[in-house]
XYZ file of N, CA and C in Angstrom:
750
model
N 0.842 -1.195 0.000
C 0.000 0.000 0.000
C 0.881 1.250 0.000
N 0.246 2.240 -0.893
C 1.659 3.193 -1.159
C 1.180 4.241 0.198
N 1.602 5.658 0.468
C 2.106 6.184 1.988
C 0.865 7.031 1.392
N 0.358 7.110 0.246
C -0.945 8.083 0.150
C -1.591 7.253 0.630
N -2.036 6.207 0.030
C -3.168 5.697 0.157
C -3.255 4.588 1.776
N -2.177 4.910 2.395
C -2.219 4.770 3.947
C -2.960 5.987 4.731
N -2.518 7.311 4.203
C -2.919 8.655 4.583
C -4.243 8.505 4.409
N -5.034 8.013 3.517
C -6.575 8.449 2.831
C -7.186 7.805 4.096
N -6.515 6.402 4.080
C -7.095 5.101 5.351
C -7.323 5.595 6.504
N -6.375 6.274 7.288
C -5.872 6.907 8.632
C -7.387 8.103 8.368
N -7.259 9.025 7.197
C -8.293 9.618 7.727
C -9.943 9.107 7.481
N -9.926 8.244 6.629
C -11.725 7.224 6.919
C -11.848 6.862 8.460
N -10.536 6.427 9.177
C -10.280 5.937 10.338
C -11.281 7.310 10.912
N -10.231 8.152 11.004
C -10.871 9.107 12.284
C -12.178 9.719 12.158
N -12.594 9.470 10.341
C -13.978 10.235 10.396
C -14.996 9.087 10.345
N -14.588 7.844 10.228
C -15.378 6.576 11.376
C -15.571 6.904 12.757
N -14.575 7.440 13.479
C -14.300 7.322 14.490
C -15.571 8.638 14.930
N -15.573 9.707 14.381
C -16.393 10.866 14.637
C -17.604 10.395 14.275
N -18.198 9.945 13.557
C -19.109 9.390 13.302
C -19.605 8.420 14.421
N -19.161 7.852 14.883
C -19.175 6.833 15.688
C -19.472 7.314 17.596
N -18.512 8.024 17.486
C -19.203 9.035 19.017
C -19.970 9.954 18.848
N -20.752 10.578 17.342
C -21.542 11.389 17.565
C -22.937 10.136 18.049
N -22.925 9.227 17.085
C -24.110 8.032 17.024
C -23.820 7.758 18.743
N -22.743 7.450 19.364
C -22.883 6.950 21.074
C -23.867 7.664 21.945
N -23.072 9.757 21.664
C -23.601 10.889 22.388
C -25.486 10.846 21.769
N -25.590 10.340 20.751
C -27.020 10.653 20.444
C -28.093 9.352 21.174
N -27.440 8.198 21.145
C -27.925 7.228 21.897
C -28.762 8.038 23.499
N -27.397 8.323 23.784
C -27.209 9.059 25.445
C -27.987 10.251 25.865
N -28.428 10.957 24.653
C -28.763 12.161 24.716
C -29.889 12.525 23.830
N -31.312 13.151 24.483
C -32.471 13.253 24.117
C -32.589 14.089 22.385
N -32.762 13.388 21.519
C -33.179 13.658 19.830
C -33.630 15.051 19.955
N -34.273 15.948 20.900
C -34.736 17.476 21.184
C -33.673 18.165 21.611
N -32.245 17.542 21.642
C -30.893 17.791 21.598
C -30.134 17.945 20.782
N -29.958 16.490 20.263
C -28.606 16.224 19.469
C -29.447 14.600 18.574
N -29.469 15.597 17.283
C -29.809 14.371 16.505
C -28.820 13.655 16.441
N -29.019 11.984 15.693
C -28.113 11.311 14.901
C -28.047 11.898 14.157
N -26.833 10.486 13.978
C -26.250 10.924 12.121
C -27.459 10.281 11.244
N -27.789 8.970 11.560
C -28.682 9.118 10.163
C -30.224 10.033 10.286
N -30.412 10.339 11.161
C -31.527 11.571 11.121
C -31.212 12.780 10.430
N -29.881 13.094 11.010
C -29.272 13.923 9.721
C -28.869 13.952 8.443
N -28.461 12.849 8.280
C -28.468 12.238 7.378
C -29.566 12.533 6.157
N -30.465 11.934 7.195
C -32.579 11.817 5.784
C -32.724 12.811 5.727
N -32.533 13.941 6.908
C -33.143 15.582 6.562
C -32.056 15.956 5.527
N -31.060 16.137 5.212
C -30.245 16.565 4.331
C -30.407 16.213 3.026
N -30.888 14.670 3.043
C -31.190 14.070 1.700
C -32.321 15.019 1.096
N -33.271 14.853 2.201
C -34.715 15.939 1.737
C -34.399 17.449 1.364
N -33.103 17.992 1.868
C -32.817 19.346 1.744
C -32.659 19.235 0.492
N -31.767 18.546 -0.054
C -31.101 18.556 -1.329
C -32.215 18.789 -2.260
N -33.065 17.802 -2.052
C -33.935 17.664 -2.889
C -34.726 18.961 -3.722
N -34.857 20.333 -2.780
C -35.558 21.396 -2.020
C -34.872 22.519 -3.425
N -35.802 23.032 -3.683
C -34.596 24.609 -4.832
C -34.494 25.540 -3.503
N -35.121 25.817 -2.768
C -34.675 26.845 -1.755
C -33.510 26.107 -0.941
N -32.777 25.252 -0.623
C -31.785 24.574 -0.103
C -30.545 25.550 -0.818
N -30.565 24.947 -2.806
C -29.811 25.354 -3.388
C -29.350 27.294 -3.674
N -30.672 27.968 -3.293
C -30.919 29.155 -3.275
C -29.899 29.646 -2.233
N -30.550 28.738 -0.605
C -29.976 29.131 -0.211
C -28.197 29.449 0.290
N -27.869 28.424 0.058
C -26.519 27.933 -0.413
C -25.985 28.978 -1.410
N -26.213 28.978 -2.087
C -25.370 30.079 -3.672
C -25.581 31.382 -2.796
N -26.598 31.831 -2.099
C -26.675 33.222 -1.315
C -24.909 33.056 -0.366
N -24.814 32.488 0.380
C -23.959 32.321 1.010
C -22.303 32.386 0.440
N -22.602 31.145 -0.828
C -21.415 31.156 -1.509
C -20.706 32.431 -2.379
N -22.139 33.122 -2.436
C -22.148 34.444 -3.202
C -20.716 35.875 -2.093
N -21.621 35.475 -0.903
C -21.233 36.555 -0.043
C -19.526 35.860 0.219
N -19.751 34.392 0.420
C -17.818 34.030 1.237
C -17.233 34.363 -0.285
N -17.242 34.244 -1.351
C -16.356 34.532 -2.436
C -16.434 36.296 -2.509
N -17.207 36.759 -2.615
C -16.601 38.289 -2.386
C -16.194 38.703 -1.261
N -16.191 38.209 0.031
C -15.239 38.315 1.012
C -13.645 37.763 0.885
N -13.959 36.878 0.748
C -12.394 36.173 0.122
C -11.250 36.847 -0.626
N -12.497 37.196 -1.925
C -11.842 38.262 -2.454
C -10.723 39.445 -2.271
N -11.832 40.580 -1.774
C -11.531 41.122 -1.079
C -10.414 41.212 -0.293
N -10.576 40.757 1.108
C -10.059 40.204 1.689
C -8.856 39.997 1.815
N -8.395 38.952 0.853
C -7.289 38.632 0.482
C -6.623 39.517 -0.232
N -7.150 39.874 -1.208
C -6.663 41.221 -1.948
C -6.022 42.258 -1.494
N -6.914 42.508 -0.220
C -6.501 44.044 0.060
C -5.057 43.086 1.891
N -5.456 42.637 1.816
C -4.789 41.585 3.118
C -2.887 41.495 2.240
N -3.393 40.835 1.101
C -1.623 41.059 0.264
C -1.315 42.369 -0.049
N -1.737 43.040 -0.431
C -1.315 44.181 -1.282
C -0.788 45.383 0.128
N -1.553 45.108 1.321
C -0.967 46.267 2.140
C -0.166 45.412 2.792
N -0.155 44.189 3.055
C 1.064 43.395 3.853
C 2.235 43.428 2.733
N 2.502 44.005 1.520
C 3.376 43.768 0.940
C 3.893 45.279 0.935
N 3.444 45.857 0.655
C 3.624 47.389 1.094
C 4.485 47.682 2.258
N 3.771 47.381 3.659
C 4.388 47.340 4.916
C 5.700 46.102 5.052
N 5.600 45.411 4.034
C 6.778 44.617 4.281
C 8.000 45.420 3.856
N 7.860 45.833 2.807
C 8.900 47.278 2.659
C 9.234 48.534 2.333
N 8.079 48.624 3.567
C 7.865 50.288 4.584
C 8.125 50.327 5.302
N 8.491 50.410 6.511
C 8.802 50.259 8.064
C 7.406 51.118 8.224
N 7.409 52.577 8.017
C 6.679 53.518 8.301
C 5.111 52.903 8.309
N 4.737 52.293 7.303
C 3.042 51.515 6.536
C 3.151 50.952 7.949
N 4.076 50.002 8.239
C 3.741 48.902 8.632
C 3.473 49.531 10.681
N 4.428 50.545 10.650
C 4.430 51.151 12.109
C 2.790 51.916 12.233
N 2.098 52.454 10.951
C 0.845 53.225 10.380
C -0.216 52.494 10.686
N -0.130 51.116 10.389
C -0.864 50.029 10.160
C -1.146 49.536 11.528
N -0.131 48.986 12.459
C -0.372 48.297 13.622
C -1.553 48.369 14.372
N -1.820 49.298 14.668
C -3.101 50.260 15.814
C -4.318 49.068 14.938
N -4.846 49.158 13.906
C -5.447 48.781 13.041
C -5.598 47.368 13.063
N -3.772 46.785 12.788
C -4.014 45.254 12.887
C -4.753 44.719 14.480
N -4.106 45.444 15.308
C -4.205 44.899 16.234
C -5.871 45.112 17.060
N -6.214 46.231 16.143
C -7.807 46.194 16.958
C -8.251 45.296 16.440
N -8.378 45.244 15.069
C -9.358 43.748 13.891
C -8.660 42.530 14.522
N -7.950 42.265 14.961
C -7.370 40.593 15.119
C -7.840 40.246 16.860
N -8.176 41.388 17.706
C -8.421 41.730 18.875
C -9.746 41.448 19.368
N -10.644 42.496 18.492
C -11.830 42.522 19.330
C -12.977 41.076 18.336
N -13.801 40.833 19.646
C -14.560 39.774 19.517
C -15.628 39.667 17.977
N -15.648 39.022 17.157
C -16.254 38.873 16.198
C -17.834 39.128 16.367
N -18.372 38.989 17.462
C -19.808 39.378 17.564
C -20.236 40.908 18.101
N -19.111 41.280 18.120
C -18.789 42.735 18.441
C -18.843 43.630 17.046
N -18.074 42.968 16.450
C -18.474 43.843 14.955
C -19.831 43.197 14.114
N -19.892 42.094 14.446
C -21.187 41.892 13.919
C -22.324 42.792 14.209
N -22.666 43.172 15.791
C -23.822 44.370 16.147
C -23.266 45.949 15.925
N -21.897 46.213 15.489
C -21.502 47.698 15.451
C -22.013 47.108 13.259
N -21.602 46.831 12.945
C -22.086 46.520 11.757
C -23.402 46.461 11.377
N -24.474 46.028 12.447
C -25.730 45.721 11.940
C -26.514 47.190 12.302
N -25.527 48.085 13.058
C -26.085 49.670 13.036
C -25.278 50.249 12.513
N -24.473 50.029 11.808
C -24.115 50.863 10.387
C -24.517 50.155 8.915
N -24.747 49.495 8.604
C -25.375 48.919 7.244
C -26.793 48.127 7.401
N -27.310 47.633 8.314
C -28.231 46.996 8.538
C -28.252 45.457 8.256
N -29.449 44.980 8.328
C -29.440 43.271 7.777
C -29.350 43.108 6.662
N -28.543 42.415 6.002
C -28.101 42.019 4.475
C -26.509 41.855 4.113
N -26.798 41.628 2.593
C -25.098 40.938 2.007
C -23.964 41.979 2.414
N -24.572 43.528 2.079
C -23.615 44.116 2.524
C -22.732 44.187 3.961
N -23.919 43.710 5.004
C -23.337 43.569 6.353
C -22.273 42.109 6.189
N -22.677 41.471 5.586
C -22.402 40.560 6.150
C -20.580 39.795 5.226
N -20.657 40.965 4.641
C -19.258 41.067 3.256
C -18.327 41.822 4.422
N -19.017 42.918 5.112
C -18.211 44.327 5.573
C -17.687 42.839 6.577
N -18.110 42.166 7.405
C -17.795 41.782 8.627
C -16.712 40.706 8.165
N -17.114 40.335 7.096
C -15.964 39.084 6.818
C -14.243 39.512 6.377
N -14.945 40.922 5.681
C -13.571 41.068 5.059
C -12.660 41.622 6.142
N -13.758 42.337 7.581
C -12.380 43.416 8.038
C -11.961 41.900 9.416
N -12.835 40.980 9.164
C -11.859 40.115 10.300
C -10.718 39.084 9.093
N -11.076 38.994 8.332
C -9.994 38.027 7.493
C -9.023 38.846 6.765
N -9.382 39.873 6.671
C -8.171 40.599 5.978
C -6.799 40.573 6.775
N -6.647 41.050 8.486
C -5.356 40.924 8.903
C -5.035 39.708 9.201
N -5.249 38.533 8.522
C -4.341 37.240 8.675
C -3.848 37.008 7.560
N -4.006 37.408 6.203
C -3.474 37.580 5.042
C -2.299 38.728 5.244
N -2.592 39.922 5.924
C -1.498 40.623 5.919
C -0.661 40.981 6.996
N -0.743 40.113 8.183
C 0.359 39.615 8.975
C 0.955 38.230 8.374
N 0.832 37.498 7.640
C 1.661 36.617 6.834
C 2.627 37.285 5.653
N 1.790 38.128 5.383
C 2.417 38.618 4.237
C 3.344 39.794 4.048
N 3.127 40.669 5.131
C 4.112 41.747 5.842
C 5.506 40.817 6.241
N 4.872 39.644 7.361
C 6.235 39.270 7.621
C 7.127 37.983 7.115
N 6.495 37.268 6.186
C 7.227 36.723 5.312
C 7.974 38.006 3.939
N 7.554 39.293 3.560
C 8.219 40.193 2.858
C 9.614 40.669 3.903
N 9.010 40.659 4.611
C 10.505 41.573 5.541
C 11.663 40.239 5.974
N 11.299 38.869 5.533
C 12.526 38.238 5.466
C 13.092 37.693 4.129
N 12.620 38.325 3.246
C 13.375 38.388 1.599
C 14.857 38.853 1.960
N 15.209 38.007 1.548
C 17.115 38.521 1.427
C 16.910 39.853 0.500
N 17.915 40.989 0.713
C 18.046 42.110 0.047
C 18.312 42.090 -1.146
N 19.646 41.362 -1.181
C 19.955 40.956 -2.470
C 19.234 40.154 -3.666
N 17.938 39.432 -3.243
C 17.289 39.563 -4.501
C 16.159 40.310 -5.347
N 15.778 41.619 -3.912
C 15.257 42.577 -4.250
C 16.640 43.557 -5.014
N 17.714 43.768 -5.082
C 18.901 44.198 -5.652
C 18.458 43.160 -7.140
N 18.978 42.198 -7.155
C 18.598 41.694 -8.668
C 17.553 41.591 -9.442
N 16.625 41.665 -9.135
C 15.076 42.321 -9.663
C 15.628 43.820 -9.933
N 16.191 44.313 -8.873
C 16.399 45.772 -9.185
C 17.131 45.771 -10.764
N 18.297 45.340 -10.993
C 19.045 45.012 -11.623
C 18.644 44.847 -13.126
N 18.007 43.901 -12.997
C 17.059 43.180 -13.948
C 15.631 44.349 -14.612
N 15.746 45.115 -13.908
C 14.462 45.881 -14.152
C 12.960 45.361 -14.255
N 12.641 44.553 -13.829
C 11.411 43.799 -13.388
C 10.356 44.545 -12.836
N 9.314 44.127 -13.761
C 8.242 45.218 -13.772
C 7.721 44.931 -12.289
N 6.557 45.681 -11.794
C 5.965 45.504 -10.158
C 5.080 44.100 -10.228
N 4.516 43.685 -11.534
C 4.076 42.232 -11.374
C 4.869 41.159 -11.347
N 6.324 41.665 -12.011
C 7.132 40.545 -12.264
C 7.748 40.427 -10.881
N 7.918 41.063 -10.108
C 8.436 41.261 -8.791
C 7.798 40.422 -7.411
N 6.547 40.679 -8.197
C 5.435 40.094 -7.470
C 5.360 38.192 -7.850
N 5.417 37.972 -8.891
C 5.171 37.086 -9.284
C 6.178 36.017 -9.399
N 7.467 36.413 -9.493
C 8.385 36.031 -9.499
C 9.471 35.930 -7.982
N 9.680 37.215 -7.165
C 10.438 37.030 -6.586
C 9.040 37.015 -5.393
N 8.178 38.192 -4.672
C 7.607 37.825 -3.633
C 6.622 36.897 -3.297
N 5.497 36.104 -4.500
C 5.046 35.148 -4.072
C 5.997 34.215 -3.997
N 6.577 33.603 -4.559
C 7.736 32.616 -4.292
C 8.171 32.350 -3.066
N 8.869 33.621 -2.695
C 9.620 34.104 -1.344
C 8.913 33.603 -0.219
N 7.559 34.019 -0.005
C 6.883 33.789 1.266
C 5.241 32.815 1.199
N 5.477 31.857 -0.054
C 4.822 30.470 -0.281
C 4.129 29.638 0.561
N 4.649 29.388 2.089
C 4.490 28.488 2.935
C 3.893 29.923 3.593
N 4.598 30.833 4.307
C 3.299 31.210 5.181
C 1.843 31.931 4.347
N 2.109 32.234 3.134
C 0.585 32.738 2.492
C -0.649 31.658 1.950
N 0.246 30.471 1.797
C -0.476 29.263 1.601
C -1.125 28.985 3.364
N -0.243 29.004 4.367
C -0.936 28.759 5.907
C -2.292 29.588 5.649
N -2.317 31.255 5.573
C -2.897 31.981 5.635
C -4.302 31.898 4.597
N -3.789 31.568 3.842
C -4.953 31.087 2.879
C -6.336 29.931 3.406
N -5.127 29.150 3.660
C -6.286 28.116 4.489
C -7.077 28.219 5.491
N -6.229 29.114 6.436
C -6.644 29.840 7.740
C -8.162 30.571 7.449
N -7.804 31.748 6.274
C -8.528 32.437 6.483
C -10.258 31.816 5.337
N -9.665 31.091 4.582
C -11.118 30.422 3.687
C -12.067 29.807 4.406
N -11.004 28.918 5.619
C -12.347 27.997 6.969
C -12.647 28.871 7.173
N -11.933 30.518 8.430
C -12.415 31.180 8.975
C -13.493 32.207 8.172
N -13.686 31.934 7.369
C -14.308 32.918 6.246
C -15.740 32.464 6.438
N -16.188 31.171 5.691
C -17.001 30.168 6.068
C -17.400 30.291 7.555
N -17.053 30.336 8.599
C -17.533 30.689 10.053
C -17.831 31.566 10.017
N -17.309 33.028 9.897
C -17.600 34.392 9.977
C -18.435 34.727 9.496
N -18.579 34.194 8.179
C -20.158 34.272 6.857
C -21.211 33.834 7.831
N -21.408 32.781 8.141
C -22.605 31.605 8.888
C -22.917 32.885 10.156
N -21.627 32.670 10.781
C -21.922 33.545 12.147
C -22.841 35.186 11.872
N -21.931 35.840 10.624
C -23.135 37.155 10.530
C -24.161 36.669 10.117
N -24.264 36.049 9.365
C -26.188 35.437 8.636
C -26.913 35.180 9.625
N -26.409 34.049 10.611
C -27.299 33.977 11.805
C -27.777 34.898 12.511
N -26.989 36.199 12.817
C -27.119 36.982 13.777
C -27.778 38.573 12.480
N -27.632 38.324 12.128
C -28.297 39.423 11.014
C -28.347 39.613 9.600
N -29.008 38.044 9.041
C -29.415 38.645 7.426
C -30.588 37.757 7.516
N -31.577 37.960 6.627
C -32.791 37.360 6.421
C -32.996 36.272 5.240
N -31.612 35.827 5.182
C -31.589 34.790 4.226
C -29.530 33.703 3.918
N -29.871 33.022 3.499
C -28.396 32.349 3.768
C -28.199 31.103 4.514
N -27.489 30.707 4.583
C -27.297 29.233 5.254
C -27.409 29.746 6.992
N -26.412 30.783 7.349
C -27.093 31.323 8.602
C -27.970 31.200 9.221
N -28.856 31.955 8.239
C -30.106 33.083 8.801
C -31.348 31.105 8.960
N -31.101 29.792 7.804
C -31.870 28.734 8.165
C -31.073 28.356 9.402
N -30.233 27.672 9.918
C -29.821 27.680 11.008
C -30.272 28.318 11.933
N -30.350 29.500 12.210
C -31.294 30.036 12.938
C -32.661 29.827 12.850
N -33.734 29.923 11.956
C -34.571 29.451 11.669
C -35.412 27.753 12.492
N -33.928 26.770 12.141
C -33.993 25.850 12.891
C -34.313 25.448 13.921
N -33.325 26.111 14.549
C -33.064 26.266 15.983
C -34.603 26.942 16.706
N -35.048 28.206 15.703
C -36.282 28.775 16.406
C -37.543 27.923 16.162
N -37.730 27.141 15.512
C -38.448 25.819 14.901
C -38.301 24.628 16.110
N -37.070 24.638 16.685
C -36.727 23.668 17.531
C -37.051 22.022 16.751
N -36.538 22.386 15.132
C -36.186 21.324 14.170
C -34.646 20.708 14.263
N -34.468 19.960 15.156
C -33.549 19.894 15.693
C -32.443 18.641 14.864
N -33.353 18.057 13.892
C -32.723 17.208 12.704
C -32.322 18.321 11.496
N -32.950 19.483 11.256
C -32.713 20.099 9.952
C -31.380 21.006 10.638
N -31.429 21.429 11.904
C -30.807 22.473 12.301
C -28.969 21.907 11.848
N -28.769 20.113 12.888
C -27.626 19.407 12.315
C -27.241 19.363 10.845
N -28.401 18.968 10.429
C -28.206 19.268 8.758
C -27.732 20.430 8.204
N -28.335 21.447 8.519
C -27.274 22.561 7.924
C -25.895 22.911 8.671
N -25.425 22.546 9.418
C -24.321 22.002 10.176
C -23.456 21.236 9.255
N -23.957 19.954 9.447
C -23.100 19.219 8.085
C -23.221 20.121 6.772
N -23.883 21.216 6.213
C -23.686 21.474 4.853
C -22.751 22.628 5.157
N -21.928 23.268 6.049
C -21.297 23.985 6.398
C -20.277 23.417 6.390
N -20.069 22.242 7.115
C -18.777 21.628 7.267
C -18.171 20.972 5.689
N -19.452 20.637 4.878
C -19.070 19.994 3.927
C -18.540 20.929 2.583
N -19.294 22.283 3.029
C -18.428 23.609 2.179
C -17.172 23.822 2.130
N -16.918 23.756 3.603
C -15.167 23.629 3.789
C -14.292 22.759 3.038
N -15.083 21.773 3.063
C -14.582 20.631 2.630
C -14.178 20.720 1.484
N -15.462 21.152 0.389
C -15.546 21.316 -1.142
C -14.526 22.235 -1.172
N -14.536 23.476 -0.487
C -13.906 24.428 -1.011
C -12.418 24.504 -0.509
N -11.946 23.669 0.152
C -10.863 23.064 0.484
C -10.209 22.202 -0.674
N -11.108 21.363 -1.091
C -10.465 20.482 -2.462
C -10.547 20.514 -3.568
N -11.548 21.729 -3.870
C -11.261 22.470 -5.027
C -10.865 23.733 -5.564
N -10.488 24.325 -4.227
C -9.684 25.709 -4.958
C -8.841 25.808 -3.949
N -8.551 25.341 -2.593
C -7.391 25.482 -1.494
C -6.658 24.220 -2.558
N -6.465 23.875 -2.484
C -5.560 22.779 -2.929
C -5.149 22.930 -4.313
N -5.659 22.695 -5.446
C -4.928 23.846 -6.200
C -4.178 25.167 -6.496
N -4.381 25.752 -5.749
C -4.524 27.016 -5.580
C -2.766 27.111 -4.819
N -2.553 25.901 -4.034
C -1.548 25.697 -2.902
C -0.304 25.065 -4.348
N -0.877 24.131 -4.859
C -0.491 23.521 -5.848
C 0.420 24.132 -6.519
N -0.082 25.611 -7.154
C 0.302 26.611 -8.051
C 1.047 27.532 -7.530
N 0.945 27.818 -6.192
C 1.993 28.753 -5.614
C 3.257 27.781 -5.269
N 3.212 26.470 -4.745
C 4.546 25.833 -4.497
C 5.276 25.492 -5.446
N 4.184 25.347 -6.587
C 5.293 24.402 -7.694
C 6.434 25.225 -7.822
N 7.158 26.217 -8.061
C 8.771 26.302 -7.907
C 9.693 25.213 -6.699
N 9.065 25.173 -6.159
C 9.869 24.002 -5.210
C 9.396 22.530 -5.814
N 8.834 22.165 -6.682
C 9.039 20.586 -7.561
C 10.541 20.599 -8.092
């Protein structure tokens, strides 16, 4: 058996294994609690089935991809800046350190009285908590570039994309790839978490719904379709995506 396909085994193992103590805890613990898995299971099947399931879903996917965006965008472009600025980066701090600081349900209600309930709230909240983990990776993987190959770019006359593309993604690969991953789960949480707490539609806002239903099989179910987003969107654009920034090291 080759060392992948030991890896794949090891993890069926542990998500047997999760599977397996959620089914114990549900035995143990009253269904007006904690459904099973296959209760969750049938409600999910029935979700699928549902066009408002799919509605609601693409609402969601709508809002984490223009956060992401974003996000990331503006997360590289000023962490690369401050990587060689001293000044940006001394400008910047006050800033990083309130967004990485204060409690996420904190900007969720200062947010829901400045924009109100909807996509826009719920974009503003994602981008200003995921943006400084893109650009504390990316500030300080820039400020340990050897000089000298910012000198040979110099040299070379290398345009600001080629610089980019060539010498600083390269350069700091492993921690913007961490950061990437970091911030796409945390993205996915932050999305769910504002919907619940203030939009009137979204994978959220049913979750809540659920819960106020005291549908306590559909509520798990959209649970698992959260977790299983990660998942998707983990193995089809984190992983490529990781793919394409390392390959100089093949």
């Amino acid at each position: 058996m080759s060392t992948q396909a030991k890896h794949r085994l090891i993890r069926l193992c542990g998500l047997l294994s999760l599977i397996l103590v959620w089914q114990l805890l549900a035995m143990q613990i009253s269904d007006m609690i904690l459904a099973s898995p296959w209760q969750t299971l049938v409600k999910l099947l029935e979700l699928l089935q549902e066009a408002s399931f799919w509605q609601t879903l693409s609402v969601t996917l709508i809002r984490l991809a223009a956060a992401l965006s974003i996000g990331i965008s503006i997360g590289f472009a000023l962490g690369l800046w401050a990587g060689r600025r001293a000044y940006v980066k001394h400008f910047l701090e006050p800033f990083r350190w309130v967004l990485m600081s204060v409690p996420p349900v904190i900007v969720v209600l200062l947010a829901m009285l400045w924009f109100g309930m909807g996509t826009q709230m719920v974009i503003f909240i994602a981008v200003l908590l995921l943006t400084p983990s893109i650009y504390i990776n990316t500030q300080k993987g820039v400020e340990q570039i050897d000089d000298s190959w910012l000198e040979l770019a110099h040299v070379y006359r290398f345009t600001p994309w080629q610089k980019i593309s060539r010498l600083y993604i390269p350069a700091i690969s492993a921690p913007l790839c961490a950061a990437i991953v970091i911030v796409c789960c945390n993205g996915v949480r932050i999305v769910v978490l504002a919907e619940v707490l203030g939009a009137s539609n979204g994978l959220g806002f049913e979750l809540a719904n659920a819960r106020s239903n005291f549908d306590i099989s559909e509520l798990y179910a959209w649970v698992i379709t959260s977790l299983l987003l990660v998942a998707v969107l983990e193995l089809l654009l984190l992983n490529p995506v990781q793919k394409h920034i390392l390959r100089w090291r093949l």
